[in-house]
Coordinates of C-alpha atoms in Angstrom, one line a residue:
M1 CA -16.1 -35.9 -122.2
K2 CA -15.1 -37.8 -118.8
Q3 CA -12.7 -40.9 -119.3
F4 CA -13.9 -43.6 -117.2
T5 CA -11.7 -46.8 -116.4
L6 CA -13.6 -49.9 -115.6
E7 CA -12.8 -49.6 -111.7
E8 CA -14.4 -46.2 -111.8
L9 CA -17.3 -47.2 -113.6
K10 CA -18.2 -49.9 -111.3
K11 CA -18.9 -46.9 -108.9
Y12 CA -21.8 -46.0 -111.2
N13 CA -23.7 -49.0 -110.1
G14 CA -27.2 -47.1 -109.3
E15 CA -27.1 -48.2 -105.2
N16 CA -27.2 -46.0 -102.3
G17 CA -28.0 -42.9 -104.2
Q18 CA -25.0 -43.5 -107.2
P19 CA -26.0 -42.8 -110.7
A20 CA -26.3 -45.7 -112.9
Y21 CA -24.1 -45.9 -116.0
V22 CA -23.4 -48.7 -118.3
A23 CA -20.5 -48.8 -121.1
I24 CA -21.5 -50.0 -124.8
D25 CA -18.7 -50.2 -127.2
G26 CA -16.2 -47.7 -125.5
V27 CA -19.2 -45.2 -124.4
V28 CA -20.3 -44.5 -121.2
Y29 CA -24.3 -44.2 -121.0
D30 CA -26.4 -42.8 -118.1
V31 CA -29.5 -45.0 -117.3
T32 CA -30.2 -43.8 -114.0
D33 CA -33.7 -42.4 -115.0
V34 CA -34.6 -45.4 -117.3
E35 CA -37.3 -47.0 -115.7
P36 CA -36.2 -50.6 -116.4
W37 CA -32.9 -49.7 -114.7
Q38 CA -33.9 -48.9 -111.4
G39 CA -32.0 -49.9 -108.5
G40 CA -29.1 -50.4 -110.8
K41 CA -30.3 -53.8 -112.6
H42 CA -32.1 -54.9 -115.6
H43 CA -32.6 -58.6 -116.5
G44 CA -29.7 -59.9 -114.9
N45 CA -27.4 -57.1 -116.0
V46 CA -25.9 -54.7 -113.3
A47 CA -25.0 -50.8 -113.9
G48 CA -21.5 -50.0 -113.6
N49 CA -20.1 -52.5 -115.8
D50 CA -19.2 -52.9 -119.5
L51 CA -22.4 -54.4 -121.1
S52 CA -20.9 -54.5 -124.9
E53 CA -21.8 -58.1 -125.1
A54 CA -24.9 -58.2 -123.3
I55 CA -26.4 -56.0 -125.4
M56 CA -26.0 -58.0 -128.5
K57 CA -28.0 -60.8 -126.7
S58 CA -30.8 -58.4 -125.8
P59 CA -34.0 -58.0 -128.1
H60 CA -33.4 -54.4 -128.7
K61 CA -29.9 -54.7 -129.2
H62 CA -28.3 -51.0 -130.0
S63 CA -31.7 -49.4 -131.1
V64 CA -32.4 -48.3 -127.4
L65 CA -28.7 -46.1 -127.2
A66 CA -30.1 -43.3 -129.3
K67 CA -32.6 -42.5 -126.1
L68 CA -29.7 -42.6 -123.7
N69 CA -27.5 -39.7 -122.6
E70 CA -23.7 -40.2 -123.2
V71 CA -21.6 -39.0 -120.2
G72 CA -18.2 -40.2 -120.9
K73 CA -15.9 -42.7 -122.9
L74 CA -14.6 -45.8 -121.2
E75 CA -10.6 -46.0 -121.5
E76 CA -9.3 -49.1 -123.5
R77 CA -7.4 -51.6 -121.3

């Protein structure tokens, strides 16, 4: 699996034809084709970022992750 730095991940923001990736608990997921993530934004969250804390505040928490494709790992700082 590809290793992403936070700087690399920021490129995958879902804008200008880029795929939309988010990192959660060290795993990078592709949310490009997830309808609520169209344009790289979803309820104030922006693709290309580590959303580990944000997902804990969401109503669905980690339950949605099983439906997403893993594309890599986020390097630890």
